[in-house]
Amino acid sequence: MRRFLATASVTALALTGLGACGDDDGGSSDGCKKSDEPAKVIKVRFAGDKVTPNGDRVAVETCQTIEFIVAADAAGEIHIHSDPEQELAYKEGEHSFKIQIDKPGVVTVESHDLDQTIVQLEVD
Amino acid sequence: MDSIVEAHGIGGQQDLPISLELAISGAVAALVVSFTVLAVAWREPRYDAATSGRPAPAWLQRLVTSTAFRATLRVVGFAVFAYTAMAAVLGRNVLTNPAFGIFYVLLWVGVPLLSVLVGPVWKAISPARSINWVFAKLSGSDPDRGVFEYPERLGLWPAAIGLYAFVWMELVYPHQTDLASVRFWCAAYVALMLIGGALFGNTFYERADPFEVFSSLTAKLSVWSVRDGRLIVRSPLANLDSVEVRPGLVIVLGVLFGSTAYDSFRESTHWVKFVQRSDISGTTLANLGLLAFCVGAIVVFSVGCMLTPVEKVARRELPDQFAHSIVPIIVGYFIAHYFRYGFEVGQQTLIYASDPLGKGQNWLGTGNLTVSYWFTFHTQLLAAIKVGAVVLGHVLGVVAAHDRAVKLLPRRHQLTGQLALLVAMIVFTAGGLYLLFAG
């Protein structure tokens, strides 16, 4: 019984500790400070119902600037499944978009019109 | 902007892959422990469900068996159900509707994992059980009994089908984040549960309700159990031994295991590229992929169980007899794949829950909280938790299978008879670690 109580209190303390730390980090996680890393350029080409790249993994740093250079033969939207989600709307022709991702993880970048994954960003 | 419904499920980012070093050390640890258990563990069955454990403290026994406690849990469960139904019917078809998070995360991930800590959660709060109880009381009958006896041969098969229907909805169906789909799924589930309860009484929920079967299985990894009305405290391994063997048990576990593995696999670059280059539609491939993972898990496990000499039991009964030993492996997989996701989307759901109708209101006062991304930022710790969960699940599974083997297999084949099953488990664990590495 005593052991049970001891275990329970340690667990409770540990959980409280986790909770507290979580709050601290929660504040700093919003947005990115200026990053010194050079931008990662990803060239995206839409042609008909095809898009390149087509499902590749791209390694980037947390908060590194990622520049999508989009060449498209029709208007559309790129969805970035980061948290929160980001959307890039483009028209026919060539466009450049810059984004940053403020949390580590794997982020899928896709075209919903084509139902295709363009790249998966491995943010570390 | 928020009228767009994503076709990608809920929760944004996925976990980073674990490092190769960590994956390999996990696999090596699992391998070493497996053969150590085989070499040094006991030779007489150690877990006996009828005698193991000791009584829980009297106050705890009084509390959990009291009508007030049970009624409170039922009322809370029903209130959450009614609240969710309200959000699903009156709320808007956007991902900020809390019904999505409650259905896909709190119910699917939260309830089974909570059951590992406190025992069978869904049994205690299931709204279908509560409604069945009220109907029975109103008509002056016994909620435990229905019009018919539940057919023994049916076993857990209805639950296996229900679980497959859930994972299909979550992982294959393209409109899984359309509110109407979730509403339809839940309405069908509740309707079937009420009909089943009326026909077969509470036995139906025990064996056919997918969520109760899942939650009561993971609850066998808790220290809590009830025997002859007494609350018993015993080791999770002793508790696990008390999983009742019924037809379809191995199918239920195969669906749970295979679908979790498929969920990880489908995000891997190889699969994504293969699907996008194929001429076959993505939905067809997803259907085949999910089915292949579930059938594959069942076949590998069953063959592993059956490749042994037998005396006391028929060979074809062995997969169900050993099935309880995959429960910890599934829970390990589940933690590895959904821990961070459940932690974050779970918090997000509590925040969204304050505005069930999507009108910018703050009913519960949780609307202004922010999600803690603590585990996302501690990637090393997260990776260690994931690998630790998979390896610990493997170890518990091997020990549980060993104890069952010394109970069932002929004495002179007790060790060699376990080898095939051990290989199957190592395949599962190495495969799981590979998915964490390559996902």
XYZ file of C-alpha atoms in Angstrom, chain B residues 96-289:
194
model
C -12.784 22.191 -35.934
C -15.975 20.309 -35.112
C -15.059 18.376 -31.944
C -17.043 15.328 -33.126
C -14.099 14.342 -35.367
C -11.518 14.398 -32.598
C -13.844 12.652 -30.158
C -14.570 9.879 -32.661
C -11.143 9.344 -34.222
C -8.879 10.171 -31.288
C -10.552 10.135 -27.861
C -12.640 7.045 -28.630
C -10.109 5.162 -30.743
C -6.841 6.068 -29.012
C -7.877 7.530 -25.665
C -10.293 4.867 -24.432
C -8.058 1.806 -25.068
C -4.972 3.481 -23.604
C -6.901 4.729 -20.574
C -8.145 1.165 -20.139
C -4.528 0.012 -19.740
C -4.377 2.223 -16.649
C -7.805 1.894 -15.054
C -9.496 -1.199 -16.512
C -12.387 -1.613 -18.977
C -13.439 1.979 -19.644
C -15.875 1.472 -22.488
C -17.825 -1.160 -20.564
C -18.343 1.393 -17.796
C -19.398 4.326 -19.969
C -20.809 2.745 -23.157
C -23.924 4.722 -24.118
C -25.474 1.674 -25.809
C -25.205 -0.291 -22.550
C -26.791 2.610 -20.689
C -29.703 2.885 -23.094
C -30.178 -0.887 -22.989
C -30.222 -0.717 -19.186
C -32.895 2.002 -19.200
C -35.043 0.078 -21.708
C -34.741 -3.089 -19.651
C -35.678 -1.296 -16.414
C -38.644 0.422 -18.079
C -39.958 -2.880 -19.375
C -39.235 -4.639 -16.084
C -36.683 -7.069 -17.546
C -33.021 -7.917 -16.946
C -30.462 -5.976 -19.065
C -28.142 -8.986 -18.919
C -30.642 -11.190 -20.704
C -32.159 -10.712 -24.139
C -34.729 -12.613 -26.146
C -32.135 -15.168 -27.254
C -28.902 -16.655 -25.997
C -25.868 -15.166 -27.761
C -24.615 -17.921 -30.117
C -21.273 -19.258 -28.832
C -20.056 -19.916 -32.336
C -20.366 -16.237 -33.224
C -17.719 -15.442 -30.603
C -15.966 -12.125 -31.261
C -16.541 -12.134 -35.021
C -19.077 -9.265 -34.958
C -16.543 -7.146 -33.048
C -13.843 -8.011 -35.591
C -16.129 -6.835 -38.394
C -16.979 -3.662 -36.457
C -13.317 -2.905 -35.843
C -12.537 -3.428 -39.504
C -15.402 -1.072 -40.387
C -13.813 1.542 -38.124
C -10.271 1.255 -39.463
C -11.590 1.174 -43.026
C -13.424 4.426 -42.353
C -10.325 5.960 -40.777
C -7.667 4.758 -43.207
C -9.335 4.008 -46.536
C -12.601 5.858 -47.011
C -11.818 9.098 -48.902
C -14.562 11.075 -47.136
C -13.548 10.164 -43.621
C -13.484 13.813 -42.569
C -16.922 14.519 -43.950
C -19.216 15.001 -40.947
C -22.039 13.128 -42.656
C -19.856 9.997 -42.912
C -18.999 10.086 -39.213
C -22.654 10.664 -38.378
C -23.758 7.761 -40.541
C -21.113 5.422 -39.100
C -22.063 6.282 -35.533
C -25.803 6.050 -36.196
C -25.350 2.586 -37.715
C -23.158 1.557 -34.781
C -25.640 2.740 -32.140
C -28.588 1.184 -33.975
C -26.855 -2.198 -34.292
C -25.772 -2.071 -30.641
C -29.321 -1.358 -29.443
C -30.827 -4.125 -31.571
C -28.108 -6.555 -30.477
C -28.591 -5.614 -26.828
C -32.337 -6.175 -27.055
C -31.847 -9.546 -28.739
C -28.960 -10.943 -26.698
C -28.664 -8.786 -23.584
C -25.371 -7.474 -22.201
C -23.452 -10.495 -23.528
C -23.797 -8.856 -26.924
C -21.800 -5.808 -25.801
C -19.128 -7.978 -24.263
C -18.494 -9.847 -27.504
C -19.856 -7.775 -30.385
C -19.280 -4.106 -29.500
C -15.988 -3.300 -31.272
C -15.016 -0.572 -28.814
C -15.843 -2.630 -25.740
C -13.975 -5.662 -27.028
C -10.932 -3.482 -27.796
C -11.039 -1.583 -24.501
C -11.641 -4.717 -22.417
C -8.690 -6.440 -24.124
C -6.268 -3.583 -23.396
C -7.725 -3.468 -19.859
C -6.220 -6.933 -19.377
C -2.856 -5.166 -19.275
C -3.999 -3.159 -16.274
C -3.547 -4.417 -12.709
C -7.328 -4.435 -12.157
C -9.777 -7.262 -12.551
C -13.018 -8.425 -10.977
C -13.450 -12.073 -9.934
C -16.640 -13.306 -8.251
C -17.590 -9.751 -7.439
C -14.232 -9.010 -5.774
C -11.870 -6.351 -7.101
C -8.489 -8.017 -7.598
C -5.073 -6.454 -8.027
C -2.596 -8.588 -9.976
C 0.325 -8.258 -12.316
C -0.559 -7.303 -15.901
C 0.835 -10.645 -17.082
C -1.396 -12.594 -14.699
C -4.307 -10.432 -15.774
C -3.519 -11.007 -19.440
C -3.747 -14.754 -18.894
C -7.441 -14.295 -18.038
C -8.399 -13.172 -21.572
C -11.276 -15.452 -22.480
C -10.611 -17.538 -25.553
C -13.477 -17.237 -28.022
C -13.860 -17.828 -31.746
C -12.603 -14.794 -33.647
C -10.204 -13.557 -30.964
C -7.232 -13.868 -33.282
C -9.179 -12.037 -36.014
C -9.941 -9.109 -33.680
C -6.281 -8.814 -32.753
C -5.125 -9.245 -36.350
C -7.344 -6.345 -37.439
C -6.044 -4.117 -34.632
C -2.435 -5.016 -35.303
C -2.575 -4.976 -39.099
C -4.434 -1.685 -39.309
C -2.003 0.102 -36.988
C 0.923 -1.160 -39.051
C -0.803 -0.157 -42.283
C -1.451 3.340 -40.928
C 2.283 3.737 -40.476
C 3.170 2.094 -43.791
C 0.817 4.197 -45.910
C 2.753 7.378 -45.084
C 6.087 5.887 -46.180
C 7.705 7.330 -49.285
C 7.796 3.971 -51.071
C 4.062 3.431 -50.740
C 3.153 7.053 -51.558
C 5.259 6.938 -54.731
C 3.987 3.513 -55.696
C 0.352 4.606 -55.323
C 0.880 7.799 -57.302
C 2.641 6.043 -60.164
C 0.165 3.219 -60.374
C -2.727 3.177 -62.822
C -4.944 1.606 -60.169
C -6.948 4.087 -58.085
C -5.581 5.135 -54.704
C -8.712 3.965 -52.914
C -8.465 0.489 -54.426
C -4.824 0.237 -53.389
C -5.662 1.489 -49.896
C -8.383 -1.168 -49.623
C -5.961 -3.869 -50.718
C -3.186 -2.534 -48.474
